[in-house]
The first five atom37 places (N, CA, C, CB, O) and aatype in JSON, in Angstrom:
{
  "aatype": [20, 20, 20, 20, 20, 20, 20, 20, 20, 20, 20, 20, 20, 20, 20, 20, 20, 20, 20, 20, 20, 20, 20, 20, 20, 20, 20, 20, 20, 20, 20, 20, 20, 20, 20, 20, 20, 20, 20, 20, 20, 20, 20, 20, 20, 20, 20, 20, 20, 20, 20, 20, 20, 20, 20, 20, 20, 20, 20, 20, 20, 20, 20, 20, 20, 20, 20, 20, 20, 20, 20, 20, 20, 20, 20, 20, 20, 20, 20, 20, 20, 20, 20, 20, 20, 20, 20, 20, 20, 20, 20, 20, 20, 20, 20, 20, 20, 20, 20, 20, 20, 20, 20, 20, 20, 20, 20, 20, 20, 20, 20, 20, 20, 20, 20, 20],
  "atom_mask": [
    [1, 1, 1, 1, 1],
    [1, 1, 1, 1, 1],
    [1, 1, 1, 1, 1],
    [1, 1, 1, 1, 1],
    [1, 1, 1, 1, 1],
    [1, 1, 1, 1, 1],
    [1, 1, 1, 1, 1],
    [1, 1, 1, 1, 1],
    [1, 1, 1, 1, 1],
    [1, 1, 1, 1, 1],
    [1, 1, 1, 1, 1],
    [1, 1, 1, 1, 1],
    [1, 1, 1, 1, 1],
    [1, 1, 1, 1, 1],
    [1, 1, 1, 1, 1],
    [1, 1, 1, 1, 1],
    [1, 1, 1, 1, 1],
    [1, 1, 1, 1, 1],
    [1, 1, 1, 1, 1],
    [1, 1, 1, 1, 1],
    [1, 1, 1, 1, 1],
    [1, 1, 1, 1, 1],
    [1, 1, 1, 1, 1],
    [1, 1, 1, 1, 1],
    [1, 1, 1, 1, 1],
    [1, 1, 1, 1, 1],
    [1, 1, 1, 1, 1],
    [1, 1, 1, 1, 1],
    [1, 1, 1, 1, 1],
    [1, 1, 1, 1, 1],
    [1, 1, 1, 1, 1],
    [1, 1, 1, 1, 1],
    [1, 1, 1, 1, 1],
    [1, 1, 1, 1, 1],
    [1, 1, 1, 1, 1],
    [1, 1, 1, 1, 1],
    [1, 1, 1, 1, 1],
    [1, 1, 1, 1, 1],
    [1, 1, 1, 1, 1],
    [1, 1, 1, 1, 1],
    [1, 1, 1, 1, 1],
    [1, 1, 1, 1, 1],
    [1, 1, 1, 1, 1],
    [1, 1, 1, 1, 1],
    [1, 1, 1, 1, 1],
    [1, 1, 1, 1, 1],
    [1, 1, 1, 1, 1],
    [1, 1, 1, 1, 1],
    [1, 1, 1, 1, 1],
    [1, 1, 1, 1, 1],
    [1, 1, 1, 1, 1],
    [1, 1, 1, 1, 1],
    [1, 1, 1, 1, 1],
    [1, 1, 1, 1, 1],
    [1, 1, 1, 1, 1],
    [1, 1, 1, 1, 1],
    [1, 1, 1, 1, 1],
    [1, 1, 1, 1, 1],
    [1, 1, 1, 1, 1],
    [1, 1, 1, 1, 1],
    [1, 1, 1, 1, 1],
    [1, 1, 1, 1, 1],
    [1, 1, 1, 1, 1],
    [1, 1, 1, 1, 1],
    [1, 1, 1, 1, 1],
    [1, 1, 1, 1, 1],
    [1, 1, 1, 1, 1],
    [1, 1, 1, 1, 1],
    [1, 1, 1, 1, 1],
    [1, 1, 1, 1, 1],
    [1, 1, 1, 1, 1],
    [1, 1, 1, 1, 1],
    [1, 1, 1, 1, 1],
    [1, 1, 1, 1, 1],
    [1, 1, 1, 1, 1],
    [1, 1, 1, 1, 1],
    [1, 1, 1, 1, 1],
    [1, 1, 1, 1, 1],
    [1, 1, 1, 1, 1],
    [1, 1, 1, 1, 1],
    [1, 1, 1, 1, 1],
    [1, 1, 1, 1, 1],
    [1, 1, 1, 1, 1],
    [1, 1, 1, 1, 1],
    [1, 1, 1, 1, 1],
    [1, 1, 1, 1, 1],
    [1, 1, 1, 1, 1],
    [1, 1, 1, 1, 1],
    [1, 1, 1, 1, 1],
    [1, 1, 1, 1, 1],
    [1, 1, 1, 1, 1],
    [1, 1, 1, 1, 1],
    [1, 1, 1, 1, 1],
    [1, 1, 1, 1, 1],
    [1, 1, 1, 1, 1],
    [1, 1, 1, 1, 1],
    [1, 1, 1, 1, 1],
    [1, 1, 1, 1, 1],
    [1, 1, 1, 1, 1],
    [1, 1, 1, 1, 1],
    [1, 1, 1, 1, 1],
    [1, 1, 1, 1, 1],
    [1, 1, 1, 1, 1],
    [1, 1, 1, 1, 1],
    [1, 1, 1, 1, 1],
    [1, 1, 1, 1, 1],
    [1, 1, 1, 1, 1],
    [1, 1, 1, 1, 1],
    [1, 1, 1, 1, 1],
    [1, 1, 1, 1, 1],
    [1, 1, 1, 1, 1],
    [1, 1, 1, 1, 1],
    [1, 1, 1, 1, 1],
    [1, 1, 1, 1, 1],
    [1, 1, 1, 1, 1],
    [1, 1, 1, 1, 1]
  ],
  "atom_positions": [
    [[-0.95, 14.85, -2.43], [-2.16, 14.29, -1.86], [-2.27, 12.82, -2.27], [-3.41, 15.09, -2.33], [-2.14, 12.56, -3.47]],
    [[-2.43, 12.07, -1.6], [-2.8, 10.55, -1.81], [-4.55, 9.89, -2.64], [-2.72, 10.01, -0.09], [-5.53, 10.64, -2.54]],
    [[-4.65, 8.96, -3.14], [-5.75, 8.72, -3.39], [-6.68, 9.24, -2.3], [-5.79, 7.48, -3.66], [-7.62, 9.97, -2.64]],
    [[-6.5, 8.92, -1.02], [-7.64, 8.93, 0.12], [-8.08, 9.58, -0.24], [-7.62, 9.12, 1.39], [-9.13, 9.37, -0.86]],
    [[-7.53, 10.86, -0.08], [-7.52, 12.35, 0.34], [-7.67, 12.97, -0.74], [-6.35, 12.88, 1.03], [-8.22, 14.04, -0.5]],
    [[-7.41, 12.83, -2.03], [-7.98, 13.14, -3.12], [-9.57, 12.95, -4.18], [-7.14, 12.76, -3.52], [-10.01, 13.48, -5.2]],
    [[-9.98, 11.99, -3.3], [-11.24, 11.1, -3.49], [-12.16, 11.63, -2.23], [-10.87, 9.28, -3.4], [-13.38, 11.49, -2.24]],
    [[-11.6, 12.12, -1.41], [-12.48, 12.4, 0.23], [-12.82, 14.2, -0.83], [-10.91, 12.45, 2.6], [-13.84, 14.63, -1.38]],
    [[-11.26, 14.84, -0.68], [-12.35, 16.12, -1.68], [-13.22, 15.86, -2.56], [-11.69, 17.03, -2.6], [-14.26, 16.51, -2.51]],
    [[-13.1, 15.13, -3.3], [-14.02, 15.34, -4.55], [-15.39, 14.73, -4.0], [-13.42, 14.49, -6.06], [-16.46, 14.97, -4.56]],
    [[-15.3, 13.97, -2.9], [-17.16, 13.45, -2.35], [-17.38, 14.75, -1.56], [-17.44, 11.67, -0.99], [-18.26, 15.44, -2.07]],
    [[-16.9, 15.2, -0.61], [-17.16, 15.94, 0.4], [-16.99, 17.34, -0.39], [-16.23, 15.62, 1.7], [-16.64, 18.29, 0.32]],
    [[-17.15, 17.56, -1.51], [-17.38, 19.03, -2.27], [-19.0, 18.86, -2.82], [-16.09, 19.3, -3.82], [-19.77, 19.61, -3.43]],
    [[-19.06, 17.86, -2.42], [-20.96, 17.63, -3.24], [-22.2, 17.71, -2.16], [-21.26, 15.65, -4.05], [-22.31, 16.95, -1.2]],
    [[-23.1, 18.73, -2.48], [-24.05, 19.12, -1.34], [-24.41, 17.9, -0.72], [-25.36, 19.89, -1.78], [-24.67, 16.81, -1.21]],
    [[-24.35, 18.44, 0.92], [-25.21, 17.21, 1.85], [-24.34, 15.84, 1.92], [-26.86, 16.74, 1.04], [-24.9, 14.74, 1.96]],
    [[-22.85, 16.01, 1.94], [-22.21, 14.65, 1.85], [-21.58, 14.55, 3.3], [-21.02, 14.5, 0.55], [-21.2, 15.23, 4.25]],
    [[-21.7, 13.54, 2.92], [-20.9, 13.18, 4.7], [-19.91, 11.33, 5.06], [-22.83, 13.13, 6.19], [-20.21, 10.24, 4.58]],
    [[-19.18, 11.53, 5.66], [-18.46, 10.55, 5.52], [-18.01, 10.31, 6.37], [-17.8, 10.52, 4.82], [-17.21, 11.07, 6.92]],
    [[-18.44, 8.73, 6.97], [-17.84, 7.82, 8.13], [-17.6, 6.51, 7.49], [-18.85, 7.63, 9.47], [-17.84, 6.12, 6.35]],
    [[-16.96, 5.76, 8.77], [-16.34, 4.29, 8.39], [-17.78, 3.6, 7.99], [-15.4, 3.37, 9.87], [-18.89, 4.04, 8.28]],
    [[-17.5, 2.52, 7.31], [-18.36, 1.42, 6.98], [-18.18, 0.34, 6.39], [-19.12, 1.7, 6.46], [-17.73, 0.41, 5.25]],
    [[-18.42, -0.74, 6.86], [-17.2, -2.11, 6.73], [-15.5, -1.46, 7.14], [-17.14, -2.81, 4.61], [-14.59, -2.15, 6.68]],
    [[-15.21, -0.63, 7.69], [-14.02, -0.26, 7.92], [-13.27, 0.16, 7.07], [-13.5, -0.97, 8.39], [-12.12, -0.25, 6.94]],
    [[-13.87, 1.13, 6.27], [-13.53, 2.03, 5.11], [-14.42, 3.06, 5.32], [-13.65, 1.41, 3.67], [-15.48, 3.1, 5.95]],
    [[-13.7, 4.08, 4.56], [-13.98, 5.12, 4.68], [-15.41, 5.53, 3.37], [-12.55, 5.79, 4.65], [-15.24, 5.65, 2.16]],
    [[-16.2, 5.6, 3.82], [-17.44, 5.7, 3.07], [-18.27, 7.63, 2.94], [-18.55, 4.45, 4.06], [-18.1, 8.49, 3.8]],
    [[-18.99, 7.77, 1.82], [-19.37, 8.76, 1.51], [-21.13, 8.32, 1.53], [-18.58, 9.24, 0.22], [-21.64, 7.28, 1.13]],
    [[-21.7, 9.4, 2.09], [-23.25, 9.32, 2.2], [-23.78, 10.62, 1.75], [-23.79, 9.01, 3.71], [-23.1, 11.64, 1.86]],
    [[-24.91, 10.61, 1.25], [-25.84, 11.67, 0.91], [-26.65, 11.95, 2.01], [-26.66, 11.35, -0.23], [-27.23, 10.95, 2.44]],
    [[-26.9, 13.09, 2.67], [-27.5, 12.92, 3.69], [-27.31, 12.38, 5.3], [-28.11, 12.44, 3.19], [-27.93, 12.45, 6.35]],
    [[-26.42, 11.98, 4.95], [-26.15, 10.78, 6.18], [-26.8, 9.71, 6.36], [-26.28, 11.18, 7.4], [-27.15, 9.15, 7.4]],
    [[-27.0, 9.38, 4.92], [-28.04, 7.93, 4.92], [-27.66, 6.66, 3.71], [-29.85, 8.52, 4.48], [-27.46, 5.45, 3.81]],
    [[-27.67, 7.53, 2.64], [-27.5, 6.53, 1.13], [-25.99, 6.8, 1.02], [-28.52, 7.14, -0.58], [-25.42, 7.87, 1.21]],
    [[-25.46, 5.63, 0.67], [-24.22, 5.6, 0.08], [-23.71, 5.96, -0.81], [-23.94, 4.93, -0.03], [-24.15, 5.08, -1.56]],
    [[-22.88, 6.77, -1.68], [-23.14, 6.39, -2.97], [-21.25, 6.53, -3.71], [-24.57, 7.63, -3.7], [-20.85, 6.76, -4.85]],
    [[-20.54, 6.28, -2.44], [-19.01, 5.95, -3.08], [-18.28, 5.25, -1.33], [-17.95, 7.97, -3.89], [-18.48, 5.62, -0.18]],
    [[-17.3, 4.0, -1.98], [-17.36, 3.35, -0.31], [-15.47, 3.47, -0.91], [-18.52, 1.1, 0.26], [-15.34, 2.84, -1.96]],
    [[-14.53, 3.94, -0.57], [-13.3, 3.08, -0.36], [-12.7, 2.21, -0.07], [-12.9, 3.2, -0.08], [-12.52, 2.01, 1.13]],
    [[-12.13, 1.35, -1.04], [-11.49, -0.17, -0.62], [-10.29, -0.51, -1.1], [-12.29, -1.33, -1.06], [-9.79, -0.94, -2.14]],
    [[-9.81, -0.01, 0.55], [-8.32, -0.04, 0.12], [-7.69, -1.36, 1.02], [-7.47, 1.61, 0.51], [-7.15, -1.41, 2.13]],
    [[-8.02, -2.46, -0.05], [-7.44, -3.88, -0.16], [-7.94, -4.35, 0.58], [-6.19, -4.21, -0.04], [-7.48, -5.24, 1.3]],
    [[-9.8, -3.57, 0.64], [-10.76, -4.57, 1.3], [-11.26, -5.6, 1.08], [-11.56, -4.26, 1.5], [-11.94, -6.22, 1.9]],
    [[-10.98, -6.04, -0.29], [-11.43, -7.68, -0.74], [-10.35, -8.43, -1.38], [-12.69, -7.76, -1.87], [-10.51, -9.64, -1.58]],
    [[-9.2, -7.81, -1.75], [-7.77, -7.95, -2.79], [-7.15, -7.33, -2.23], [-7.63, -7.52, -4.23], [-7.37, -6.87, -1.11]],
    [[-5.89, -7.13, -3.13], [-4.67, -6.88, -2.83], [-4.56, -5.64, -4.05], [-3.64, -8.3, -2.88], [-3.63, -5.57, -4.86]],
    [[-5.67, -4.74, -3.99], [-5.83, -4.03, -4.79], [-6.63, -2.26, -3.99], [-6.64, -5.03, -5.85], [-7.48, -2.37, -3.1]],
    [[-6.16, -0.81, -4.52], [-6.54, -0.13, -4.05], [-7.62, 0.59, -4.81], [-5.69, 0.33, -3.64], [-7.19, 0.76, -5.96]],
    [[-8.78, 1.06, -4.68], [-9.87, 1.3, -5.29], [-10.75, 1.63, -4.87], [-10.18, 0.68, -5.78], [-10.76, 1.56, -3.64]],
    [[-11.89, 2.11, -5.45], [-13.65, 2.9, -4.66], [-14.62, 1.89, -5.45], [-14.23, 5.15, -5.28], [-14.41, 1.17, -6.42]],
    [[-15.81, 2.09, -4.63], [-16.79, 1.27, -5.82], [-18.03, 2.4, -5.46], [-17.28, -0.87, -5.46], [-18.5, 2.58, -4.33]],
    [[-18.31, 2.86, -6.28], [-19.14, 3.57, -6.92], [-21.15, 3.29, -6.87], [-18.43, 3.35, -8.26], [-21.67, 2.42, -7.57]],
    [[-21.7, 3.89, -6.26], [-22.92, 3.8, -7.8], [-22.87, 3.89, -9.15], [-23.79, 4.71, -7.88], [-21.91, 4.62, -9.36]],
    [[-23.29, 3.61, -10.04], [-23.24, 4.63, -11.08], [-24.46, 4.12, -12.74], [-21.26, 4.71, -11.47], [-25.06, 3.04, -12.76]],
    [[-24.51, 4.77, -13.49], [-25.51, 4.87, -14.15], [-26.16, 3.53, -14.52], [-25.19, 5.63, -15.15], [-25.93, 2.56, -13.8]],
    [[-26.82, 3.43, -15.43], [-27.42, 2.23, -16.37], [-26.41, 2.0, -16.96], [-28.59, 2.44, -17.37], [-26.09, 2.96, -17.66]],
    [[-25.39, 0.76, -17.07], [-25.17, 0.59, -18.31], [-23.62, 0.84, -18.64], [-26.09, 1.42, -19.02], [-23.0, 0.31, -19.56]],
    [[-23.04, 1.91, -17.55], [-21.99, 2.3, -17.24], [-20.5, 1.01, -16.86], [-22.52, 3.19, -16.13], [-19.42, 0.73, -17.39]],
    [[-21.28, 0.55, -15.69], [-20.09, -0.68, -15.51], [-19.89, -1.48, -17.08], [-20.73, -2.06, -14.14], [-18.96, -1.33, -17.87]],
    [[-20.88, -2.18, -17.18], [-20.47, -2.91, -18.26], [-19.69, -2.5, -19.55], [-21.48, -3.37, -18.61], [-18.94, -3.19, -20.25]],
    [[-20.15, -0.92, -19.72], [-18.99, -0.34, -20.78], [-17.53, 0.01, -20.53], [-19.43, 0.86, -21.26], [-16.59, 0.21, -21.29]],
    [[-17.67, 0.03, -19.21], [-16.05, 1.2, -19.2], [-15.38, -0.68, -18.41], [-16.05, 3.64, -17.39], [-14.22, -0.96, -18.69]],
    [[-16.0, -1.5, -17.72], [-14.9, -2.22, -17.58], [-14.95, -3.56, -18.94], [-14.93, -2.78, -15.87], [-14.03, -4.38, -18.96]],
    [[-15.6, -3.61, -19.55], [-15.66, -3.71, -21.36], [-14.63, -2.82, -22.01], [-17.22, -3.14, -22.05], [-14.24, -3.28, -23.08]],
    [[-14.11, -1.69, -21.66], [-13.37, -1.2, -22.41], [-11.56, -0.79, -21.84], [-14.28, -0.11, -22.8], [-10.55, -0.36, -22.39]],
    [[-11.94, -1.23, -20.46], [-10.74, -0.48, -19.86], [-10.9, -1.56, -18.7], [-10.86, 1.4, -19.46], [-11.48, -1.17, -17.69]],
    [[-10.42, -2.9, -18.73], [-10.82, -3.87, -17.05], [-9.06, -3.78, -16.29], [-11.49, -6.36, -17.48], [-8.71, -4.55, -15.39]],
    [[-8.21, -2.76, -16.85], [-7.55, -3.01, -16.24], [-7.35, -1.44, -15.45], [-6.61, -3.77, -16.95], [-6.31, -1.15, -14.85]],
    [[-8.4, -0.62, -15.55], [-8.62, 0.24, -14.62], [-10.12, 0.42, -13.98], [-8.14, 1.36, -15.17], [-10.25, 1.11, -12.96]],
    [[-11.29, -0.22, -14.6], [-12.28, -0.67, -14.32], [-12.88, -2.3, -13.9], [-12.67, -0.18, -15.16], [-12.59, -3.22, -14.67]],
    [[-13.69, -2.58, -12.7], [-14.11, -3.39, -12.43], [-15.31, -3.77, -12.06], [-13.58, -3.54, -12.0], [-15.99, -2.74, -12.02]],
    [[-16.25, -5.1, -11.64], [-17.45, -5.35, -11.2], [-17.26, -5.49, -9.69], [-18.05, -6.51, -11.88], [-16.88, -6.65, -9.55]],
    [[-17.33, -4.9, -8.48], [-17.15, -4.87, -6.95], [-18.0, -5.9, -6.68], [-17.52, -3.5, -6.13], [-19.11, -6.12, -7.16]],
    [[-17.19, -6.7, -5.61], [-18.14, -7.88, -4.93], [-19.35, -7.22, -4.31], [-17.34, -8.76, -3.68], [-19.43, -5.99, -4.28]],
    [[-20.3, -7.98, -3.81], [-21.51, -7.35, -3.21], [-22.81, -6.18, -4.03], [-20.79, -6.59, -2.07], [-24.03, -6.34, -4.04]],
    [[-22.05, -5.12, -4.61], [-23.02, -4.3, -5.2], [-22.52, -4.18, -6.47], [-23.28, -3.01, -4.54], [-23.04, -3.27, -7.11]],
    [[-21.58, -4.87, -7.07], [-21.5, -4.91, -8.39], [-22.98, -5.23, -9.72], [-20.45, -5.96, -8.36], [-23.29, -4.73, -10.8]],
    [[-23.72, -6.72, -8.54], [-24.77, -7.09, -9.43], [-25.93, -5.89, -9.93], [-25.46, -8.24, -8.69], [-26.64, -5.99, -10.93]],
    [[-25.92, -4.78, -8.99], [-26.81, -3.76, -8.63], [-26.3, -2.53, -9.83], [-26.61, -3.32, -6.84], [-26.75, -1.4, -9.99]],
    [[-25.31, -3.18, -10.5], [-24.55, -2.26, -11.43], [-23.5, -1.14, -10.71], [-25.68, -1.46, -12.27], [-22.89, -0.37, -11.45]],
    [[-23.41, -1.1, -10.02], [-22.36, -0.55, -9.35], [-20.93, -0.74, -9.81], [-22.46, -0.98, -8.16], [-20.64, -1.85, -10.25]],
    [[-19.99, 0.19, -9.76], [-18.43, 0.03, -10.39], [-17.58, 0.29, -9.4], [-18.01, 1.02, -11.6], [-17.8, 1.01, -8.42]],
    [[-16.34, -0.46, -9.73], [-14.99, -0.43, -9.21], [-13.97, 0.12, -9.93], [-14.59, -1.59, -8.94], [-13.78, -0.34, -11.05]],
    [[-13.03, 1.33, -9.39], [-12.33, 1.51, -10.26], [-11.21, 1.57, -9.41], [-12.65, 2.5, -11.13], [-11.21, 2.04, -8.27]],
    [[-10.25, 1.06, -10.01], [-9.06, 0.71, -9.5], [-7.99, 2.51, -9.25], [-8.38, -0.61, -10.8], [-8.04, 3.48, -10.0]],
    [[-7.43, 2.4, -8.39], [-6.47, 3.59, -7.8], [-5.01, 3.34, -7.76], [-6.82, 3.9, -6.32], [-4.28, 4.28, -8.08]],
    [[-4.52, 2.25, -7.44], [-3.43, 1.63, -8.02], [-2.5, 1.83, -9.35], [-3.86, 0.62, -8.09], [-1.34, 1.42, -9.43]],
    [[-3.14, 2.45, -10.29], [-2.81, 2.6, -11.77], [-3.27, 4.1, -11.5], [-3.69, 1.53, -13.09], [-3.86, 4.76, -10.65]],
    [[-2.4, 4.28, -13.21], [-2.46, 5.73, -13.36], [-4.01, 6.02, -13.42], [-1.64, 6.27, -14.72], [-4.91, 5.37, -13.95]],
    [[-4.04, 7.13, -12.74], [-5.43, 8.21, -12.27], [-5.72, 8.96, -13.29], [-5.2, 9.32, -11.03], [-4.69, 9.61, -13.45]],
    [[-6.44, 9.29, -14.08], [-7.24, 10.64, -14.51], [-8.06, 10.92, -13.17], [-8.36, 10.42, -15.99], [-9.02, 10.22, -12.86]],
    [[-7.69, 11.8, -12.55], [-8.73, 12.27, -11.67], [-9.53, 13.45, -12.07], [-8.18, 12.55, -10.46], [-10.09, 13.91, -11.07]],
    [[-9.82, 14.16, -13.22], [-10.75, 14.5, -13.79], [-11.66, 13.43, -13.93], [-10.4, 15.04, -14.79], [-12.42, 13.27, -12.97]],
    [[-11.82, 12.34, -15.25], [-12.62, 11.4, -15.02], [-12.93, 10.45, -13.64], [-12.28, 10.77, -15.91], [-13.74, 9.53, -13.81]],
    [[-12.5, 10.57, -12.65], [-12.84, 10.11, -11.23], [-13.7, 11.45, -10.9], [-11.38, 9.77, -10.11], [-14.71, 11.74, -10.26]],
    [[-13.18, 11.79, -11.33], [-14.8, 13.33, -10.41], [-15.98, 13.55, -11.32], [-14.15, 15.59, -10.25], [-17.02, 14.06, -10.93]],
    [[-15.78, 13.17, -12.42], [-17.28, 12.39, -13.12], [-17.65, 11.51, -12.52], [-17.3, 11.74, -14.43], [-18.7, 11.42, -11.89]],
    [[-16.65, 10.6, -12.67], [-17.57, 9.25, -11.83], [-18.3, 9.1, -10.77], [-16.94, 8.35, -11.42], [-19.23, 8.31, -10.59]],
    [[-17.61, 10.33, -9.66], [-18.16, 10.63, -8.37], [-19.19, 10.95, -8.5], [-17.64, 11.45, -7.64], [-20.06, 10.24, -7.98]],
    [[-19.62, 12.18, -9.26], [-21.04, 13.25, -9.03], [-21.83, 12.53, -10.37], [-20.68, 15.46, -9.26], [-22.86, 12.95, -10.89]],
    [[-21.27, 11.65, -10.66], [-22.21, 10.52, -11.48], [-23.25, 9.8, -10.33], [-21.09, 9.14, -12.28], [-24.46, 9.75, -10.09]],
    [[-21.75, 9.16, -9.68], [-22.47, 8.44, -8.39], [-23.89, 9.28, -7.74], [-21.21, 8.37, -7.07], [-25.06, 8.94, -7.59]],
    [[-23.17, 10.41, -7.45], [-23.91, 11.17, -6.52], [-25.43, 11.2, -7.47], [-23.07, 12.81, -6.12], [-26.53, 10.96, -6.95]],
    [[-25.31, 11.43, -8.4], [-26.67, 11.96, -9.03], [-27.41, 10.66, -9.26], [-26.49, 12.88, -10.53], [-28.64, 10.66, -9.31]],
    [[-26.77, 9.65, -9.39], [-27.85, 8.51, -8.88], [-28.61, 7.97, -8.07], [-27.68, 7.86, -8.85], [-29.59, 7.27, -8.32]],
    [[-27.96, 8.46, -6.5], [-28.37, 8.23, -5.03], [-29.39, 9.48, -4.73], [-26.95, 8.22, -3.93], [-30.57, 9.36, -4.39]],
    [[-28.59, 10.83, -4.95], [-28.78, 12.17, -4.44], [-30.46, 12.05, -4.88], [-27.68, 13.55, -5.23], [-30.85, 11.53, -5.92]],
    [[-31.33, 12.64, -3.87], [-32.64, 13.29, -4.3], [-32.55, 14.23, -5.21], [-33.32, 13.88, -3.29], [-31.48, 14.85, -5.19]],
    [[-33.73, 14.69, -6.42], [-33.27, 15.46, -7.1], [-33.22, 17.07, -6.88], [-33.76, 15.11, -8.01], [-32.97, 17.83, -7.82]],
    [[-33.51, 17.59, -5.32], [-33.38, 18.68, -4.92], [-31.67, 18.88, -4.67], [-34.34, 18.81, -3.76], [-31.07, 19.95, -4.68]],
    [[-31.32, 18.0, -4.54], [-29.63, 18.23, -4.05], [-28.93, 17.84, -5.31], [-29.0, 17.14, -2.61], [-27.73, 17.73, -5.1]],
    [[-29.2, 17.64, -6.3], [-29.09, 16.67, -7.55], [-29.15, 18.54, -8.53], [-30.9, 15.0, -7.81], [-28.25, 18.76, -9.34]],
    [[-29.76, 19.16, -8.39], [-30.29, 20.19, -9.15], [-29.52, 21.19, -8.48], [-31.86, 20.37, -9.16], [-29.22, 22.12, -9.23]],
    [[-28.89, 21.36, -6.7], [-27.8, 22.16, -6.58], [-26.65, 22.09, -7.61], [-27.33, 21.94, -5.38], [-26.24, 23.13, -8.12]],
    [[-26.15, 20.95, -7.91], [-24.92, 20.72, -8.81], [-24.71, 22.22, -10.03], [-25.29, 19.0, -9.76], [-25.58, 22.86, -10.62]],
    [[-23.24, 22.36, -10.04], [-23.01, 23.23, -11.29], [-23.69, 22.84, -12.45], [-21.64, 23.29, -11.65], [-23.55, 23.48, -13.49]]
  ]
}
């Protein structure tokens, strides 16, 4: 399985997700409305990667601790939002945190409270 397609399961396993193009990437919505994981594959660089929602506090630690698999995404980075690079070796366990991290930031908390 490729990043895509490995990143498309892990959004599209989370209640109420849905996913069409946006900016011409392949994007994940709650609802069919809020965003809350976009794919960018070498939509601003020469680099393959997602950018995320994700918690308080989160970007600044993990790409503080790891910037050569973590980043700040143009546009919604200021909003605290993260980039994490796909290009480099994957834990895709910790990418499916990051996801239903995402998700639980966007998600209402009725769909937020389906979660395991």
């Amino acid at each position: 399985m490729d990043a895509l397609e490995r990143l498309r399961a892990i959004c599209l396993a989370l209640p109420e997700v849905t996913e069409r193009l946006s900016h011409g990437e392949p994007t994940w919505f709650v609802r069919g409305k809020k965003t809350f994981v976009m794919f960018a594959d070498h939509h601003h660089d020469d680099r393959l990667a997602f950018w995320c929602a994700a918690p308080h506090g989160a970007q600044e630690e993990l790409v503080g601790e790891a910037p050569e698999r973590f980043f700040r995404p143009p546009y919604v980075g200021h909003r605290g939002w993260l980039g994490v690079y796909l290009d480099v070796e994957v834990d895709w366990a910790e990418v499916a945190e990051i996801v239903v991290d995402a998700y639980r930031q966007i998600a209402p908390k009725s769909l937020v409270a389906r979660l395991p």
